[in-house]
Amino acid sequence: MSDTRERLMEAAVSAIRRHGIAGVSARSIATEAGANQALVFYHFKTVEGLLAAAALRETGLRLERYRPRLEQAGSLRELLRLGRELHEEERDRGNVALLGHFLAGAAAYPALATASAEALGLWSAEVERVLTRIFLGHPLAEVLDVPGLAKAVSASFVGLELYEGVDPDGASAAFDALDRMGALVEVVDGLGPVAARAFKATLRRSSARTGREG
């Protein structure tokens, strides 16, 4: 039974690649799987349920593949550069286009919207673990919202993946801007103890002022 579920989820992804999200049906998925379409409803109740499960499965597979490389990132700049490398690999495998199909389908399938949000949350959680490790004891640690930064980094790369399809040069410039942000953090890394304390004090005052103004 587990094998059948796996086959159907793989077939759903294959059908999306072949027909687009709008062309996916129980029949097209069953054809890809070489199975009776009744199995779609037996295992997943609805086509929507199958698509949602397939989206989460794909995310899990991506995380398993890339987690060892994420664990090797030693700085924000390394993490951002790794994100760019992963984006290029995913684009070449056709997975960026697949992501676009899933997000497009979220508007029509509420369960797929929920699954897509959960999938993005899994990526954000993975990035958050890396950032928590990177900024442990860092001068920015006291003022940095690591969960918020993780979501921003994840959202940036998802958005840029889709943006690249219509404006490759603009997406490349945005990736470069993210790299420069990582370089600025490296400048802070190189500060001596006295300069680091002064920098942290300035950040605290700025953060407190922003809080009062908000």
PDB file of C-alpha atoms in Angstrom:
ATOM      1  CA  MET A   1       0.000   0.000   0.000  1.00  0.00           C
ATOM      2  CA  SER A   2       2.859   2.347   0.815  1.00  0.00           C
ATOM      3  CA  ASP A   3       4.439   1.577  -2.560  1.00  0.00           C
ATOM      4  CA  THR A   4       1.168   2.439  -4.289  1.00  0.00           C
ATOM      5  CA  ARG A   5       0.968   5.774  -2.486  1.00  0.00           C
ATOM      6  CA  GLU A   6       4.559   6.532  -3.466  1.00  0.00           C
ATOM      7  CA  ARG A   7       3.867   5.616  -7.091  1.00  0.00           C
ATOM      8  CA  LEU A   8       0.816   7.871  -7.164  1.00  0.00           C
ATOM      9  CA  MET A   9       2.695  10.823  -5.673  1.00  0.00           C
ATOM     10  CA  GLU A  10       5.531  10.350  -8.161  1.00  0.00           C
ATOM     11  CA  ALA A  11       2.957  10.103 -10.937  1.00  0.00           C
ATOM     12  CA  ALA A  12       1.249  13.305  -9.768  1.00  0.00           C
ATOM     13  CA  VAL A  13       4.556  15.186 -10.035  1.00  0.00           C
ATOM     14  CA  SER A  14       5.228  13.656 -13.440  1.00  0.00           C
ATOM     15  CA  ALA A  15       1.729  14.617 -14.627  1.00  0.00           C
ATOM     16  CA  ILE A  16       2.239  18.212 -13.462  1.00  0.00           C
ATOM     17  CA  ARG A  17       5.535  18.410 -15.334  1.00  0.00           C
ATOM     18  CA  ARG A  18       3.888  17.015 -18.452  1.00  0.00           C
ATOM     19  CA  HIS A  19       0.495  18.748 -18.419  1.00  0.00           C
ATOM     20  CA  GLY A  20       0.785  21.659 -15.982  1.00  0.00           C
ATOM     21  CA  ILE A  21      -1.326  21.949 -12.847  1.00  0.00           C
ATOM     22  CA  ALA A  22      -4.454  22.785 -14.858  1.00  0.00           C
ATOM     23  CA  GLY A  23      -4.155  19.577 -16.879  1.00  0.00           C
ATOM     24  CA  VAL A  24      -3.815  17.220 -13.931  1.00  0.00           C
ATOM     25  CA  SER A  25      -6.673  14.824 -13.189  1.00  0.00           C
ATOM     26  CA  ALA A  26      -7.192  11.437 -11.596  1.00  0.00           C
ATOM     27  CA  ARG A  27      -7.063   9.949 -15.083  1.00  0.00           C
ATOM     28  CA  SER A  28      -3.772  11.638 -16.073  1.00  0.00           C
ATOM     29  CA  ILE A  29      -2.147  10.689 -12.771  1.00  0.00           C
ATOM     30  CA  ALA A  30      -3.347   7.088 -13.039  1.00  0.00           C
ATOM     31  CA  THR A  31      -2.017   6.918 -16.594  1.00  0.00           C
ATOM     32  CA  GLU A  32       1.409   8.099 -15.412  1.00  0.00           C
ATOM     33  CA  ALA A  33       1.363   5.516 -12.618  1.00  0.00           C
ATOM     34  CA  GLY A  34       0.023   2.712 -14.798  1.00  0.00           C
ATOM     35  CA  ALA A  35      -2.734   2.181 -12.245  1.00  0.00           C
ATOM     36  CA  ASN A  36      -6.502   2.328 -11.901  1.00  0.00           C
ATOM     37  CA  GLN A  37      -7.658   5.880 -11.187  1.00  0.00           C
ATOM     38  CA  ALA A  38      -9.869   4.552  -8.399  1.00  0.00           C
ATOM     39  CA  LEU A  39      -6.662   4.134  -6.389  1.00  0.00           C
ATOM     40  CA  VAL A  40      -6.256   7.918  -6.315  1.00  0.00           C
ATOM     41  CA  PHE A  41      -9.496   8.230  -4.357  1.00  0.00           C
ATOM     42  CA  TYR A  42      -8.857   5.117  -2.266  1.00  0.00           C
ATOM     43  CA  HIS A  43      -5.522   6.403  -0.974  1.00  0.00           C
ATOM     44  CA  PHE A  44      -6.003  10.180  -1.020  1.00  0.00           C
ATOM     45  CA  LYS A  45      -9.795  10.740  -1.129  1.00  0.00           C
ATOM     46  CA  THR A  46      -9.415  13.522  -3.731  1.00  0.00           C
ATOM     47  CA  VAL A  47      -7.005  14.668  -6.447  1.00  0.00           C
ATOM     48  CA  GLU A  48      -6.443  17.734  -4.284  1.00  0.00           C
ATOM     49  CA  GLY A  49      -5.361  15.525  -1.395  1.00  0.00           C
ATOM     50  CA  LEU A  50      -2.920  13.691  -3.651  1.00  0.00           C
ATOM     51  CA  LEU A  51      -1.410  16.938  -4.939  1.00  0.00           C
ATOM     52  CA  ALA A  52      -0.990  18.224  -1.380  1.00  0.00           C
ATOM     53  CA  ALA A  53       0.756  15.007  -0.328  1.00  0.00           C
ATOM     54  CA  ALA A  54       2.974  15.133  -3.417  1.00  0.00           C
ATOM     55  CA  ALA A  55       4.018  18.718  -2.657  1.00  0.00           C
ATOM     56  CA  LEU A  56       5.108  17.801   0.867  1.00  0.00           C
ATOM     57  CA  ARG A  57       6.862  14.683  -0.379  1.00  0.00           C
ATOM     58  CA  GLU A  58       8.849  16.711  -2.916  1.00  0.00           C
ATOM     59  CA  THR A  59       9.899  19.153  -0.204  1.00  0.00           C
ATOM     60  CA  GLY A  60      11.020  16.302   2.020  1.00  0.00           C
ATOM     61  CA  LEU A  61      13.118  14.834  -0.779  1.00  0.00           C
ATOM     62  CA  ARG A  62      14.737  18.230  -1.479  1.00  0.00           C
ATOM     63  CA  LEU A  63      15.573  18.722   2.203  1.00  0.00           C
ATOM     64  CA  GLU A  64      17.114  15.254   2.487  1.00  0.00           C
ATOM     65  CA  ARG A  65      19.274  15.953  -0.553  1.00  0.00           C
ATOM     66  CA  TYR A  66      20.506  19.370   0.543  1.00  0.00           C
ATOM     67  CA  ARG A  67      20.632  19.091   4.348  1.00  0.00           C
ATOM     68  CA  PRO A  68      24.272  17.889   4.474  1.00  0.00           C
ATOM     69  CA  ARG A  69      25.369  20.894   2.414  1.00  0.00           C
ATOM     70  CA  LEU A  70      23.304  23.292   4.526  1.00  0.00           C
ATOM     71  CA  GLU A  71      24.966  21.917   7.641  1.00  0.00           C
ATOM     72  CA  GLN A  72      28.363  22.878   6.192  1.00  0.00           C
ATOM     73  CA  ALA A  73      27.481  26.580   5.765  1.00  0.00           C
ATOM     74  CA  GLY A  74      29.638  28.537   8.193  1.00  0.00           C
ATOM     75  CA  SER A  75      28.427  32.090   7.569  1.00  0.00           C
ATOM     76  CA  LEU A  76      25.447  33.991   6.230  1.00  0.00           C
ATOM     77  CA  ARG A  77      27.348  34.636   3.013  1.00  0.00           C
ATOM     78  CA  GLU A  78      28.072  30.923   2.575  1.00  0.00           C
ATOM     79  CA  LEU A  79      24.415  30.133   3.226  1.00  0.00           C
ATOM     80  CA  LEU A  80      23.230  32.682   0.654  1.00  0.00           C
ATOM     81  CA  ARG A  81      25.724  31.439  -1.918  1.00  0.00           C
ATOM     82  CA  LEU A  82      24.634  27.877  -1.256  1.00  0.00           C
ATOM     83  CA  GLY A  83      21.048  28.977  -1.759  1.00  0.00           C
ATOM     84  CA  ARG A  84      22.016  30.347  -5.154  1.00  0.00           C
ATOM     85  CA  GLU A  85      23.752  27.086  -6.071  1.00  0.00           C
ATOM     86  CA  LEU A  86      20.737  25.062  -4.994  1.00  0.00           C
ATOM     87  CA  HIS A  87      18.487  27.334  -7.009  1.00  0.00           C
ATOM     88  CA  GLU A  88      20.563  26.718 -10.149  1.00  0.00           C
ATOM     89  CA  GLU A  89      20.506  22.961  -9.566  1.00  0.00           C
ATOM     90  CA  GLU A  90      16.758  22.956  -8.947  1.00  0.00           C
ATOM     91  CA  ARG A  91      16.174  25.087 -12.043  1.00  0.00           C
ATOM     92  CA  ASP A  92      18.201  22.704 -14.199  1.00  0.00           C
ATOM     93  CA  ARG A  93      16.226  19.736 -12.849  1.00  0.00           C
ATOM     94  CA  GLY A  94      12.944  21.462 -13.685  1.00  0.00           C
ATOM     95  CA  ASN A  95      11.973  21.793 -10.032  1.00  0.00           C
ATOM     96  CA  VAL A  96      11.669  25.588 -10.120  1.00  0.00           C
ATOM     97  CA  ALA A  97       8.990  25.236 -12.786  1.00  0.00           C
ATOM     98  CA  LEU A  98       7.366  22.527 -10.669  1.00  0.00           C
ATOM     99  CA  LEU A  99       7.288  24.895  -7.696  1.00  0.00           C
ATOM    100  CA  GLY A 100       5.573  27.477  -9.882  1.00  0.00           C
ATOM    101  CA  HIS A 101       2.888  24.934 -10.799  1.00  0.00           C
ATOM    102  CA  PHE A 102       2.296  24.026  -7.151  1.00  0.00           C
ATOM    103  CA  LEU A 103       1.993  27.687  -6.120  1.00  0.00           C
ATOM    104  CA  ALA A 104      -0.314  28.414  -9.047  1.00  0.00           C
ATOM    105  CA  GLY A 105      -2.499  25.485  -8.064  1.00  0.00           C
ATOM    106  CA  ALA A 106      -2.732  26.739  -4.490  1.00  0.00           C
ATOM    107  CA  ALA A 107      -5.240  29.358  -5.641  1.00  0.00           C
ATOM    108  CA  ALA A 108      -7.661  26.669  -6.802  1.00  0.00           C
ATOM    109  CA  TYR A 109      -6.936  23.917  -4.264  1.00  0.00           C
ATOM    110  CA  PRO A 110      -7.193  24.952  -0.573  1.00  0.00           C
ATOM    111  CA  ALA A 111      -5.499  21.747   0.589  1.00  0.00           C
ATOM    112  CA  LEU A 112      -2.619  22.415  -1.792  1.00  0.00           C
ATOM    113  CA  ALA A 113      -2.352  25.965  -0.447  1.00  0.00           C
ATOM    114  CA  THR A 114      -2.073  24.572   3.081  1.00  0.00           C
ATOM    115  CA  ALA A 115       0.503  22.002   1.988  1.00  0.00           C
ATOM    116  CA  SER A 116       2.509  24.636   0.107  1.00  0.00           C
ATOM    117  CA  ALA A 117       2.586  26.842   3.192  1.00  0.00           C
ATOM    118  CA  GLU A 118       3.694  23.857   5.271  1.00  0.00           C
ATOM    119  CA  ALA A 119       6.382  23.023   2.717  1.00  0.00           C
ATOM    120  CA  LEU A 120       7.716  26.585   2.816  1.00  0.00           C
ATOM    121  CA  GLY A 121       7.652  26.357   6.600  1.00  0.00           C
ATOM    122  CA  LEU A 122       9.843  23.245   6.460  1.00  0.00           C
ATOM    123  CA  TRP A 123      12.411  25.142   4.398  1.00  0.00           C
ATOM    124  CA  SER A 124      12.262  28.125   6.764  1.00  0.00           C
ATOM    125  CA  ALA A 125      12.772  25.850   9.766  1.00  0.00           C
ATOM    126  CA  GLU A 126      15.813  24.276   8.103  1.00  0.00           C
ATOM    127  CA  VAL A 127      17.281  27.693   7.302  1.00  0.00           C
ATOM    128  CA  GLU A 128      16.513  28.875  10.846  1.00  0.00           C
ATOM    129  CA  ARG A 129      18.549  26.011  12.314  1.00  0.00           C
ATOM    130  CA  VAL A 130      21.502  27.006  10.157  1.00  0.00           C
ATOM    131  CA  LEU A 131      21.188  30.695  11.061  1.00  0.00           C
ATOM    132  CA  THR A 132      20.885  29.917  14.773  1.00  0.00           C
ATOM    133  CA  ARG A 133      24.177  28.037  14.568  1.00  0.00           C
ATOM    134  CA  ILE A 134      25.884  30.703  12.435  1.00  0.00           C
ATOM    135  CA  PHE A 135      24.932  33.612  14.693  1.00  0.00           C
ATOM    136  CA  LEU A 136      25.621  31.895  18.011  1.00  0.00           C
ATOM    137  CA  GLY A 137      27.752  34.396  19.938  1.00  0.00           C
ATOM    138  CA  HIS A 138      27.803  36.797  16.985  1.00  0.00           C
ATOM    139  CA  PRO A 139      27.685  40.599  17.621  1.00  0.00           C
ATOM    140  CA  LEU A 140      24.356  40.675  15.772  1.00  0.00           C
ATOM    141  CA  ALA A 141      22.809  37.883  17.857  1.00  0.00           C
ATOM    142  CA  GLU A 142      21.224  40.174  20.443  1.00  0.00           C
ATOM    143  CA  VAL A 143      19.277  42.249  17.920  1.00  0.00           C
ATOM    144  CA  LEU A 144      18.737  39.767  15.119  1.00  0.00           C
ATOM    145  CA  ASP A 145      15.337  38.163  14.663  1.00  0.00           C
ATOM    146  CA  VAL A 146      16.584  34.767  13.471  1.00  0.00           C
ATOM    147  CA  PRO A 147      13.129  33.240  12.778  1.00  0.00           C
ATOM    148  CA  GLY A 148      12.148  36.356  10.840  1.00  0.00           C
ATOM    149  CA  LEU A 149      15.419  36.342   8.906  1.00  0.00           C
ATOM    150  CA  ALA A 150      14.943  32.653   8.071  1.00  0.00           C
ATOM    151  CA  LYS A 151      11.521  33.363   6.619  1.00  0.00           C
ATOM    152  CA  ALA A 152      12.887  36.362   4.704  1.00  0.00           C
ATOM    153  CA  VAL A 153      15.745  34.329   3.223  1.00  0.00           C
ATOM    154  CA  SER A 154      13.412  31.482   2.260  1.00  0.00           C
ATOM    155  CA  ALA A 155      10.814  33.841   0.788  1.00  0.00           C
ATOM    156  CA  SER A 156      13.520  35.726  -1.107  1.00  0.00           C
ATOM    157  CA  PHE A 157      14.777  32.624  -2.825  1.00  0.00           C
ATOM    158  CA  VAL A 158      11.299  31.324  -3.644  1.00  0.00           C
ATOM    159  CA  GLY A 159      10.337  34.692  -5.097  1.00  0.00           C
ATOM    160  CA  LEU A 160      13.586  35.030  -7.027  1.00  0.00           C
ATOM    161  CA  GLU A 161      13.196  31.525  -8.451  1.00  0.00           C
ATOM    162  CA  LEU A 162       9.890  32.547  -9.989  1.00  0.00           C
ATOM    163  CA  TYR A 163      11.093  36.053 -10.868  1.00  0.00           C
ATOM    164  CA  GLU A 164      13.982  34.643 -12.860  1.00  0.00           C
ATOM    165  CA  GLY A 165      11.545  33.208 -15.396  1.00  0.00           C
ATOM    166  CA  VAL A 166      10.490  36.681 -16.558  1.00  0.00           C
ATOM    167  CA  ASP A 167      13.563  38.782 -15.742  1.00  0.00           C
ATOM    168  CA  PRO A 168      16.783  36.731 -15.490  1.00  0.00           C
ATOM    169  CA  ASP A 169      19.004  39.825 -15.266  1.00  0.00           C
ATOM    170  CA  GLY A 170      16.903  41.322 -12.499  1.00  0.00           C
ATOM    171  CA  ALA A 171      16.959  38.051 -10.575  1.00  0.00           C
ATOM    172  CA  SER A 172      20.734  37.826 -10.976  1.00  0.00           C
ATOM    173  CA  ALA A 173      21.111  41.375  -9.630  1.00  0.00           C
ATOM    174  CA  ALA A 174      18.936  40.468  -6.640  1.00  0.00           C
ATOM    175  CA  PHE A 175      21.048  37.383  -5.925  1.00  0.00           C
ATOM    176  CA  ASP A 176      24.148  39.604  -6.066  1.00  0.00           C
ATOM    177  CA  ALA A 177      22.527  42.020  -3.605  1.00  0.00           C
ATOM    178  CA  LEU A 178      21.925  39.154  -1.181  1.00  0.00           C
ATOM    179  CA  ASP A 179      25.577  38.161  -1.519  1.00  0.00           C
ATOM    180  CA  ARG A 180      26.660  41.719  -0.672  1.00  0.00           C
ATOM    181  CA  MET A 181      24.455  41.595   2.429  1.00  0.00           C
ATOM    182  CA  GLY A 182      26.354  38.499   3.481  1.00  0.00           C
ATOM    183  CA  ALA A 183      29.615  40.333   2.861  1.00  0.00           C
ATOM    184  CA  LEU A 184      28.518  43.143   5.206  1.00  0.00           C
ATOM    185  CA  VAL A 185      27.941  40.616   7.963  1.00  0.00           C
ATOM    186  CA  GLU A 186      31.472  39.310   7.364  1.00  0.00           C
ATOM    187  CA  VAL A 187      32.742  42.855   7.977  1.00  0.00           C
ATOM    188  CA  VAL A 188      31.089  42.743  11.398  1.00  0.00           C
ATOM    189  CA  ASP A 189      32.725  39.358  12.000  1.00  0.00           C
ATOM    190  CA  GLY A 190      36.124  41.014  11.576  1.00  0.00           C
ATOM    191  CA  LEU A 191      35.595  43.735  14.154  1.00  0.00           C
ATOM    192  CA  GLY A 192      37.824  43.728  17.199  1.00  0.00           C
ATOM    193  CA  PRO A 193      36.337  43.460  20.741  1.00  0.00           C
ATOM    194  CA  VAL A 194      36.093  47.222  21.324  1.00  0.00           C
ATOM    195  CA  ALA A 195      34.571  47.948  17.914  1.00  0.00           C
ATOM    196  CA  ALA A 196      32.208  44.999  18.300  1.00  0.00           C
ATOM    197  CA  ARG A 197      30.915  46.330  21.645  1.00  0.00           C
ATOM    198  CA  ALA A 198      30.398  49.791  20.136  1.00  0.00           C
ATOM    199  CA  PHE A 199      28.594  48.263  17.175  1.00  0.00           C
ATOM    200  CA  LYS A 200      26.293  46.239  19.442  1.00  0.00           C
ATOM    201  CA  ALA A 201      25.512  49.317  21.538  1.00  0.00           C
ATOM    202  CA  THR A 202      24.624  51.298  18.404  1.00  0.00           C
ATOM    203  CA  LEU A 203      22.359  48.490  17.218  1.00  0.00           C
ATOM    204  CA  ARG A 204      20.596  48.335  20.591  1.00  0.00           C
ATOM    205  CA  ARG A 205      19.910  52.078  20.538  1.00  0.00           C
ATOM    206  CA  SER A 206      18.673  51.886  16.952  1.00  0.00           C
ATOM    207  CA  SER A 207      16.456  48.910  17.764  1.00  0.00           C
ATOM    208  CA  ALA A 208      15.010  50.648  20.840  1.00  0.00           C
ATOM    209  CA  ARG A 209      14.318  53.823  18.846  1.00  0.00           C
ATOM    210  CA  THR A 210      12.597  51.828  16.099  1.00  0.00           C
ATOM    211  CA  GLY A 211      10.488  50.090  18.726  1.00  0.00           C
ATOM    212  CA  ARG A 212       9.337  53.409  20.218  1.00  0.00           C
ATOM    213  CA  GLU A 213       8.545  54.810  16.785  1.00  0.00           C
ATOM    214  CA  GLY A 214       6.568  51.690  15.883  1.00  0.00           C
TER     215      GLY A 214
END
